[in-house]
PDB file of C-alpha atoms and ligand atoms in Angstrom:
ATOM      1  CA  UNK A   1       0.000   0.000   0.000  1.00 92.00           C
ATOM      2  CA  UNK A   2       3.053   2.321   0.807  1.00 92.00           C
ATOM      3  CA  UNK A   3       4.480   1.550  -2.803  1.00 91.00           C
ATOM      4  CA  UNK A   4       1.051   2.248  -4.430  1.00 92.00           C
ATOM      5  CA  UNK A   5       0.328   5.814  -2.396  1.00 93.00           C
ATOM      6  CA  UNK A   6       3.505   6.869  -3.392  1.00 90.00           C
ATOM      7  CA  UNK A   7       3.065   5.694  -7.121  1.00 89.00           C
ATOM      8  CA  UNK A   8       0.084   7.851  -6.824  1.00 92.00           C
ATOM      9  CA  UNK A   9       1.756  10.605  -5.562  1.00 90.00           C
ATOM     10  CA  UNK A  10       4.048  10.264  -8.513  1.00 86.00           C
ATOM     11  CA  UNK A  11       1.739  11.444 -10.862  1.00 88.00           C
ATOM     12  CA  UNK A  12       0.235  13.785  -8.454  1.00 86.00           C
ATOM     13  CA  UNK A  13      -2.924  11.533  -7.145  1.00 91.00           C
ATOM     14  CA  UNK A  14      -4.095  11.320  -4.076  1.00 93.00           C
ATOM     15  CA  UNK A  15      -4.231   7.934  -1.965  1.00 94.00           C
ATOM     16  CA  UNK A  16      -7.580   7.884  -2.269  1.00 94.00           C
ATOM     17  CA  UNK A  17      -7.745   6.960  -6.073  1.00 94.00           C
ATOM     18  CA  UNK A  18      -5.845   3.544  -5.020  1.00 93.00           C
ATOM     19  CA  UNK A  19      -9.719   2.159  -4.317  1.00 94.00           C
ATOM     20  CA  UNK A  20     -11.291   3.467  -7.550  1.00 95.00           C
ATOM     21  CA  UNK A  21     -12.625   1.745 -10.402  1.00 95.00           C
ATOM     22  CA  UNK A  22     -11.875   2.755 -14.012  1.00 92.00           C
ATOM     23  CA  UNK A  23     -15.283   4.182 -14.405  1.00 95.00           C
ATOM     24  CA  UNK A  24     -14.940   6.458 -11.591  1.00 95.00           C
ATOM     25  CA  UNK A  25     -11.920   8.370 -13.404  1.00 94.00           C
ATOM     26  CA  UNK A  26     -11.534  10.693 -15.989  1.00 90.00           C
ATOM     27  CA  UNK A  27      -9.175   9.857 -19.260  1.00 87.00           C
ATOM     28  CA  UNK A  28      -6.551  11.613 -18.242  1.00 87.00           C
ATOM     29  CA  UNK A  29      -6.688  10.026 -14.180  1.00 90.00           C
ATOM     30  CA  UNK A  30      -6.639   7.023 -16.041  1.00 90.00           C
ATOM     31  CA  UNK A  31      -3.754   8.056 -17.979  1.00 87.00           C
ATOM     32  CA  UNK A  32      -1.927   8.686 -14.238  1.00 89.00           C
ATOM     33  CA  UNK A  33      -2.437   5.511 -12.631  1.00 91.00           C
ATOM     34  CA  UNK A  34      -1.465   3.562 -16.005  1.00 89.00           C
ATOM     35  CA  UNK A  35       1.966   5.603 -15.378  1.00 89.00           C
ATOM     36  CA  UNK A  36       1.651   5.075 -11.904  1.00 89.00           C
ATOM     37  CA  UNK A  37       1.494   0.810 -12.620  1.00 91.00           C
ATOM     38  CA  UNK A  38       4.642   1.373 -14.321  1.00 89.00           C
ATOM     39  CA  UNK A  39       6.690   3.126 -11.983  1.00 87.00           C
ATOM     40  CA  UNK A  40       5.965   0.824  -9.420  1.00 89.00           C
ATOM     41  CA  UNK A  41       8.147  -1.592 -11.296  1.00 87.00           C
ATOM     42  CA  UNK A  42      10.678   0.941 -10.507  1.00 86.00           C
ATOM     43  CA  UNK A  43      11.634   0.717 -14.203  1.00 90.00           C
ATOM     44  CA  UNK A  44      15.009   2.057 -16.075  1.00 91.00           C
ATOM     45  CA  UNK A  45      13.067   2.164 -19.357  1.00 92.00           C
ATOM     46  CA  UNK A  46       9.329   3.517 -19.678  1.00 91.00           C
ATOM     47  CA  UNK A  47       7.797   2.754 -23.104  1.00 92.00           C
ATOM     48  CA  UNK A  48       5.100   5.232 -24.022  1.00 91.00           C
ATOM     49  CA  UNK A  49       3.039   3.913 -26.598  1.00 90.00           C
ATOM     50  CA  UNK A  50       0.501   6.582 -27.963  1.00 87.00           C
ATOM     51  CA  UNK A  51       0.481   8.027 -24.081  1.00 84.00           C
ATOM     52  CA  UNK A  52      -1.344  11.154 -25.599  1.00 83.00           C
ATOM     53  CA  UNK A  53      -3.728   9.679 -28.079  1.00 79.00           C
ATOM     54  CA  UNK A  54      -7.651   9.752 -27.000  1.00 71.00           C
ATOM     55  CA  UNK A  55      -6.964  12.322 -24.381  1.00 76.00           C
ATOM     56  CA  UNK A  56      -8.125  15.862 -24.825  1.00 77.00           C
ATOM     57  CA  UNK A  57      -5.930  18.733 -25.365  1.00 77.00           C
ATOM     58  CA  UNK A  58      -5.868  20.219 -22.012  1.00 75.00           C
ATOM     59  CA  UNK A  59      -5.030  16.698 -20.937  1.00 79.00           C
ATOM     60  CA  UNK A  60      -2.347  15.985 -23.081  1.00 81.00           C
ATOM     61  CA  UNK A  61      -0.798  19.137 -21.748  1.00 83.00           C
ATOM     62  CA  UNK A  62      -0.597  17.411 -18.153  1.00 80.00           C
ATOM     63  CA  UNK A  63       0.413  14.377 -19.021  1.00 84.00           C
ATOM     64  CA  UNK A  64       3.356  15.616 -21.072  1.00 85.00           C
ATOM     65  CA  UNK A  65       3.949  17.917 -18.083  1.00 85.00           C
ATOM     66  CA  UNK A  66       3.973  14.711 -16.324  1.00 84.00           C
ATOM     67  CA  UNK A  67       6.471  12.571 -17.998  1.00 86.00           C
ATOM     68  CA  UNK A  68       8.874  15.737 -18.738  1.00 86.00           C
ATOM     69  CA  UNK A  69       9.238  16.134 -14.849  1.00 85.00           C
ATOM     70  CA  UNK A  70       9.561  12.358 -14.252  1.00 84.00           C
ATOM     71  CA  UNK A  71      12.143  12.054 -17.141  1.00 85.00           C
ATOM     72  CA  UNK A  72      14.105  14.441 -15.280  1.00 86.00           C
ATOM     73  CA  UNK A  73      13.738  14.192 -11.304  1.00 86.00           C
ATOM     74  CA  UNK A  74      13.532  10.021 -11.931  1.00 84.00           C
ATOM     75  CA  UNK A  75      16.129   9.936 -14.419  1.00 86.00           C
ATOM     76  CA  UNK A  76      13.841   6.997 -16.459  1.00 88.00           C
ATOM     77  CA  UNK A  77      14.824   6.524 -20.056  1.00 91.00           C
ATOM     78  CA  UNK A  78      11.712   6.823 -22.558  1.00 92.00           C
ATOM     79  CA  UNK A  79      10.969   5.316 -25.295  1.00 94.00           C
ATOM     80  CA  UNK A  80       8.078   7.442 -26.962  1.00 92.00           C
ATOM     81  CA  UNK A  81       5.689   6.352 -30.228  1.00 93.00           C
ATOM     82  CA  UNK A  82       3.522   9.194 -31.548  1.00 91.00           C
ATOM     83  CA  UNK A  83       2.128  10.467 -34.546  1.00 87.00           C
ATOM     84  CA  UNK A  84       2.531  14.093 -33.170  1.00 85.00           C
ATOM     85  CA  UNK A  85       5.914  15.249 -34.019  1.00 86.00           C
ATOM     86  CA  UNK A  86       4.668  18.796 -31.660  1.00 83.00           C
ATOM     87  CA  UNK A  87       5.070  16.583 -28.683  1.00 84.00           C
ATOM     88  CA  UNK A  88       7.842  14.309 -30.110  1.00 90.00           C
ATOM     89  CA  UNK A  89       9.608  17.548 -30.403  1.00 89.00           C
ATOM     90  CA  UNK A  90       8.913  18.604 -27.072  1.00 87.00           C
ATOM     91  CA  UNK A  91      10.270  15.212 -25.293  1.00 88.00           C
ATOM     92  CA  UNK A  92      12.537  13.431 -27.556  1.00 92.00           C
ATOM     93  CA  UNK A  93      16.370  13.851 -27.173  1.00 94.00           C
ATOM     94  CA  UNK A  94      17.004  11.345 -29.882  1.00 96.00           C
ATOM     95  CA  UNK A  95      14.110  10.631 -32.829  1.00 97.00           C
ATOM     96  CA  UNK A  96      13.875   7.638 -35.294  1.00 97.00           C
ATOM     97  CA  UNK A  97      11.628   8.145 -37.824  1.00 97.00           C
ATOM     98  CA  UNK A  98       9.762   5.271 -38.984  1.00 96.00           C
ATOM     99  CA  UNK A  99       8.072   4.171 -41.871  1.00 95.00           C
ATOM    100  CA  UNK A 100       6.210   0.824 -42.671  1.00 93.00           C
ATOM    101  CA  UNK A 101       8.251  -0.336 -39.861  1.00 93.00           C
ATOM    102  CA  UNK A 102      11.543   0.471 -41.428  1.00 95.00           C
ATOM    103  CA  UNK A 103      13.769   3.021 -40.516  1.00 96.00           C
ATOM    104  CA  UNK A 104      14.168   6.180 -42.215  1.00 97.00           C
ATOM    105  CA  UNK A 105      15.945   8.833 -40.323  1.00 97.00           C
ATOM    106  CA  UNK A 106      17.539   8.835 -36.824  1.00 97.00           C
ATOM    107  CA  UNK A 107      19.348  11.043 -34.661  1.00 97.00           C
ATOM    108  CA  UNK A 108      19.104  13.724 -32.222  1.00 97.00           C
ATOM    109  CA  UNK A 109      16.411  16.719 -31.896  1.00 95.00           C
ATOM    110  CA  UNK A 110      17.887  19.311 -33.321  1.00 95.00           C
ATOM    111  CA  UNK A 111      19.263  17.063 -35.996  1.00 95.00           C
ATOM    112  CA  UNK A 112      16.017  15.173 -36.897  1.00 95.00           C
ATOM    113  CA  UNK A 113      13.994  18.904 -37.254  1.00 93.00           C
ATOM    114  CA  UNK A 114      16.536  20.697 -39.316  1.00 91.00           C
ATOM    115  CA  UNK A 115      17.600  20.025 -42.983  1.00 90.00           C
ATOM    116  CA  UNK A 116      18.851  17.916 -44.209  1.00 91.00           C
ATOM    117  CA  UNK A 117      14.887  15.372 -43.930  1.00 92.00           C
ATOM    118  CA  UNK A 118      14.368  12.188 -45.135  1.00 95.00           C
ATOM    119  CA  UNK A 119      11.831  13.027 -47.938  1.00 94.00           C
ATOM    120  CA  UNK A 120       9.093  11.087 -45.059  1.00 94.00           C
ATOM    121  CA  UNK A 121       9.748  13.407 -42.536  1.00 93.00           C
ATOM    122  CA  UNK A 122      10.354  16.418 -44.974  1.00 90.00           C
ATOM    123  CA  UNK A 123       6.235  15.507 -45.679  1.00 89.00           C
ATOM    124  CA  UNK A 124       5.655  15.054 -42.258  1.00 89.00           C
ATOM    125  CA  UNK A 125       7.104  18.356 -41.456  1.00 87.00           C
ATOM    126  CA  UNK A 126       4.745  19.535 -43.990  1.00 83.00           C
ATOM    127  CA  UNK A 127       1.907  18.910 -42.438  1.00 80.00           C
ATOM    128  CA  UNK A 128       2.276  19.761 -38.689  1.00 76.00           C
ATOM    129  CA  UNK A 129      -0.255  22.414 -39.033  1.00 70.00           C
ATOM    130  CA  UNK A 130       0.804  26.227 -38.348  1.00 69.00           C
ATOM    131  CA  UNK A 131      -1.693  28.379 -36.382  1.00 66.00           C
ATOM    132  CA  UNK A 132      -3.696  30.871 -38.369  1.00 57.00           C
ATOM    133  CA  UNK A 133      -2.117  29.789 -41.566  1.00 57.00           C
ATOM    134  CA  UNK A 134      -3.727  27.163 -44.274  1.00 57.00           C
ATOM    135  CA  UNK A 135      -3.112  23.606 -43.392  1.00 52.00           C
ATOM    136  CA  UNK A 136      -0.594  22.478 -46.239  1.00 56.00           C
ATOM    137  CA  UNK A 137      -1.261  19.089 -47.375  1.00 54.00           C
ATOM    138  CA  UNK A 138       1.768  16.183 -46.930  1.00 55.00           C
ATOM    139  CA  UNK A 139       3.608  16.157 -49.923  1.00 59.00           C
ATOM    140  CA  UNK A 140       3.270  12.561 -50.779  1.00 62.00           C
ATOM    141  CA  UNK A 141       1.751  10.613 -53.777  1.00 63.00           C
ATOM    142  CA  UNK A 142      -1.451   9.099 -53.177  1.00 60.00           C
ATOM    143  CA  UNK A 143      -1.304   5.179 -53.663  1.00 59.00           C
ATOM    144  CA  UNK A 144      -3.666   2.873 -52.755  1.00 51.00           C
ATOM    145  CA  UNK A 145      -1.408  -0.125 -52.568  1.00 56.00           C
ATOM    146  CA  UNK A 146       2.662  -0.196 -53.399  1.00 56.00           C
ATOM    147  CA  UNK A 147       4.947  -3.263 -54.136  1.00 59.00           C
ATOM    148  CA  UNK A 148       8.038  -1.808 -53.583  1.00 57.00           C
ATOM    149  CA  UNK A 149       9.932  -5.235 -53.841  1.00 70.00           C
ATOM    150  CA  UNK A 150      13.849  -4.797 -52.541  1.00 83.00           C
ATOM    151  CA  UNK A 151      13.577  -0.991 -53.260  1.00 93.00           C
ATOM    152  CA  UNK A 152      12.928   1.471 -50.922  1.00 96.00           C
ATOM    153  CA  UNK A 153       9.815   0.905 -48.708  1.00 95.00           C
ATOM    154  CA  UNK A 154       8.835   4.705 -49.297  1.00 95.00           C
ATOM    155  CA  UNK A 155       8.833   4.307 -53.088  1.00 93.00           C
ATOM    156  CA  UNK A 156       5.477   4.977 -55.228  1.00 91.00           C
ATOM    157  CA  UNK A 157       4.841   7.529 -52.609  1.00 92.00           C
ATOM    158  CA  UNK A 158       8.060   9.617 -52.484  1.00 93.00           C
ATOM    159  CA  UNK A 159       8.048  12.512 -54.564  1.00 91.00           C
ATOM    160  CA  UNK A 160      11.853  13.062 -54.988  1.00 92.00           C
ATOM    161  CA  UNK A 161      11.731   9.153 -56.047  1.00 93.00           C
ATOM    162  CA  UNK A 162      14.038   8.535 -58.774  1.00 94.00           C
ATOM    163  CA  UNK A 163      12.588   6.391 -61.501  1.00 94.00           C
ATOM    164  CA  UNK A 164      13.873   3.482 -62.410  1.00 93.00           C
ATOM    165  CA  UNK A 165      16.572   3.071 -58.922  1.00 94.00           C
ATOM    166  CA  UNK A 166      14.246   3.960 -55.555  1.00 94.00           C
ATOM    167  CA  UNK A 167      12.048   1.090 -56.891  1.00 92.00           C
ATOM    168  CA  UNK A 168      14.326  -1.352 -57.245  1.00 93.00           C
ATOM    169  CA  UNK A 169      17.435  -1.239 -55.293  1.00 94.00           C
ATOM    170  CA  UNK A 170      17.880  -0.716 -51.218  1.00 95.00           C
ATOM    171  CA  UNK A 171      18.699   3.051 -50.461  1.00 96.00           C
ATOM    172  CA  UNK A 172      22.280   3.200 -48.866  1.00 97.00           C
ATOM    173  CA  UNK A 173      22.485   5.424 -45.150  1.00 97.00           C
ATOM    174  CA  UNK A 174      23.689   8.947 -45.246  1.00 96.00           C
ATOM    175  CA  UNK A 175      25.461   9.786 -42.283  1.00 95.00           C
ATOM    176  CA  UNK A 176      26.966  12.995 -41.044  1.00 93.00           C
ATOM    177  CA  UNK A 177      29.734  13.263 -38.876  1.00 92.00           C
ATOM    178  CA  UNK A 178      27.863  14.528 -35.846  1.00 93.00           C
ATOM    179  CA  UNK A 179      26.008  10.871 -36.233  1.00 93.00           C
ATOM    180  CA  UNK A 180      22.366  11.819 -38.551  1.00 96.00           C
ATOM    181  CA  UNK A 181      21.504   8.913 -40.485  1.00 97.00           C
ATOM    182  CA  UNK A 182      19.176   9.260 -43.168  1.00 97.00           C
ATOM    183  CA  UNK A 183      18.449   6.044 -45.645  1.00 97.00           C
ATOM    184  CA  UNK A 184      17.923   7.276 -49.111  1.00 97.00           C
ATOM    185  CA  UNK A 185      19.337   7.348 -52.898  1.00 96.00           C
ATOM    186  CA  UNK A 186      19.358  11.464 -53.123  1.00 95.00           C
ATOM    187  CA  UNK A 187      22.850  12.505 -51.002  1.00 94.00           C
ATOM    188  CA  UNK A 188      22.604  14.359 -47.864  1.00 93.00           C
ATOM    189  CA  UNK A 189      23.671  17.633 -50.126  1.00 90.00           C
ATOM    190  CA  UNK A 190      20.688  16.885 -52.952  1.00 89.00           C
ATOM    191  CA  UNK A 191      18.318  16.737 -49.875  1.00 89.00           C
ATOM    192  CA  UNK A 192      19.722  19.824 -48.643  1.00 87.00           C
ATOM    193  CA  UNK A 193      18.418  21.852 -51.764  1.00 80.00           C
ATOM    194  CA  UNK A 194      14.799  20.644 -51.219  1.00 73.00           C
ATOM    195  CA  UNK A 195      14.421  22.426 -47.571  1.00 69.00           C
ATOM    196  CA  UNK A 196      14.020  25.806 -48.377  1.00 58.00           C
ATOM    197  CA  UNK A 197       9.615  25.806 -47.990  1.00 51.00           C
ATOM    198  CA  UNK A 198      10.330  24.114 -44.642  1.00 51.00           C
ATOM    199  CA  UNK A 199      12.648  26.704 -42.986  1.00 48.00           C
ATOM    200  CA  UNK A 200       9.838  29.497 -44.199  1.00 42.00           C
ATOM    201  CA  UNK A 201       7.663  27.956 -41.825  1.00 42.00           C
ATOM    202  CA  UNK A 202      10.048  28.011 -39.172  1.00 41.00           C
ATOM    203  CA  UNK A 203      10.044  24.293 -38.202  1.00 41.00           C
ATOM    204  CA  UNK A 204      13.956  24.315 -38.474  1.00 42.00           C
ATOM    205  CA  UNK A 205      14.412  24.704 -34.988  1.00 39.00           C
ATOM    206  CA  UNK A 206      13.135  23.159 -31.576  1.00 34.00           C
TER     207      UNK A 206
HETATM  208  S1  LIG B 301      15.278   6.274 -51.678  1.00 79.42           S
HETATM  209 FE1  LIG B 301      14.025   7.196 -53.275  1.00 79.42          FE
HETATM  210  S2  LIG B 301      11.905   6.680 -52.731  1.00 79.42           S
HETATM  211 FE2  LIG B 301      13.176   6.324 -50.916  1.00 79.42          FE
HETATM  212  S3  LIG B 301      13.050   8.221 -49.794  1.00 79.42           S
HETATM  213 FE3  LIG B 301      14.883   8.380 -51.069  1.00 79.42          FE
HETATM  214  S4  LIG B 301      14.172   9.386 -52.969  1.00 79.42           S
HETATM  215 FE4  LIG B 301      12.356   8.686 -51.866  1.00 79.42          FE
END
């Protein structure tokens, strides 16, 4: 019972909510004690699987609160799976960008949000929307189903593919120095040259 109040104190619940049922919380109480299960474990690695996802805005604000201050004053590693590259942005010291369960880019923060992108994150980028400005759509092809075969696995949707290789052969990594990795046929340089609409929208930076 100790272990559990303090759990609950954790993520800033009182003692009390230890005899609830799941009906008698809210989504984002429910969001606490799932945390609070976890830490009980007294865990080195937290993985935070769509954490955010069904919980309302205001929530989500919380919640990140939440894991920001336990990241730091519990020193737990996380490993974080969104959709929302806002609050990837916000948490993440190192980002791997997947796609169809392959790896595209990887590599810290600052690296990941600044040119040069992966052509999948470049459209990702794209459409994080911007307040009081027009939604731009992703810049992707529209496919309904791709065999990309031993090509690359973005292929058929990329729009910087190049006809007749992306298709067919494996894209090598492009790494920088400063250790980016970024898996495509373009070089790190050619990608460089399609950034310029991105940094007018100021998502360069963190
Ligand atoms: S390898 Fe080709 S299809 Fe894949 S991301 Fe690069 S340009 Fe696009």
């Amino acid at each position: 019972m100790e272990q559990i109040t303090a759990a609950l104190a954790e993520v800033r619940l009182d003692a009390a909510y230890a005899s609830r049922y799941p009906d008698q919380l809210s989504g984002g109480e429910r969001q606490r004690v799932a945390i609070a299960r976890a830490l009980i474990a007294q865990p080195e690695l937290l993985l935070c699987d769509e954490v955010l996802s069904a919980l309302d805005v205001s929530v989500q604000a919380s919640i990140l609160e939440l894991l920001q201050r336990l990241k730091s004053e519990l020193g737990i590693a996380m490993l974080f799976i969104s959709h929302d590259l806002a609050v990837v942005r916000m948490l993440a010291d190192r980002v791997c960008v997947l796609f169809r369960g392959e790896v595209m880019e990887i590599g810290s923060r600052e690296q990941v949000f600044s040119p040069p992108y992966h052509p999948y994150t470049h459209s990702l980028l794209e459409a994080v929307p911007v307040p009081l400005k027009k939604r731009k759509p992703a810049r992707q092809r529209t496919v309904t189903s791709v065999d990309v075969g031993t090509g690359c696995v973005y292929a058929g949707r990329c729009v910087a593919e190049i006809p007749g290789i992306c298709g067919t052969m494996p894209p090598p990594w492009r790494e920088t120095q400063d250790g980016l990795a970024i898996r495509c046929h373009h070089k790190l340089e050619d990608l460089l040259e399609r950034e310029s609409g991105l940094s007018r929208r100021g998502l360069e930076k963190p």
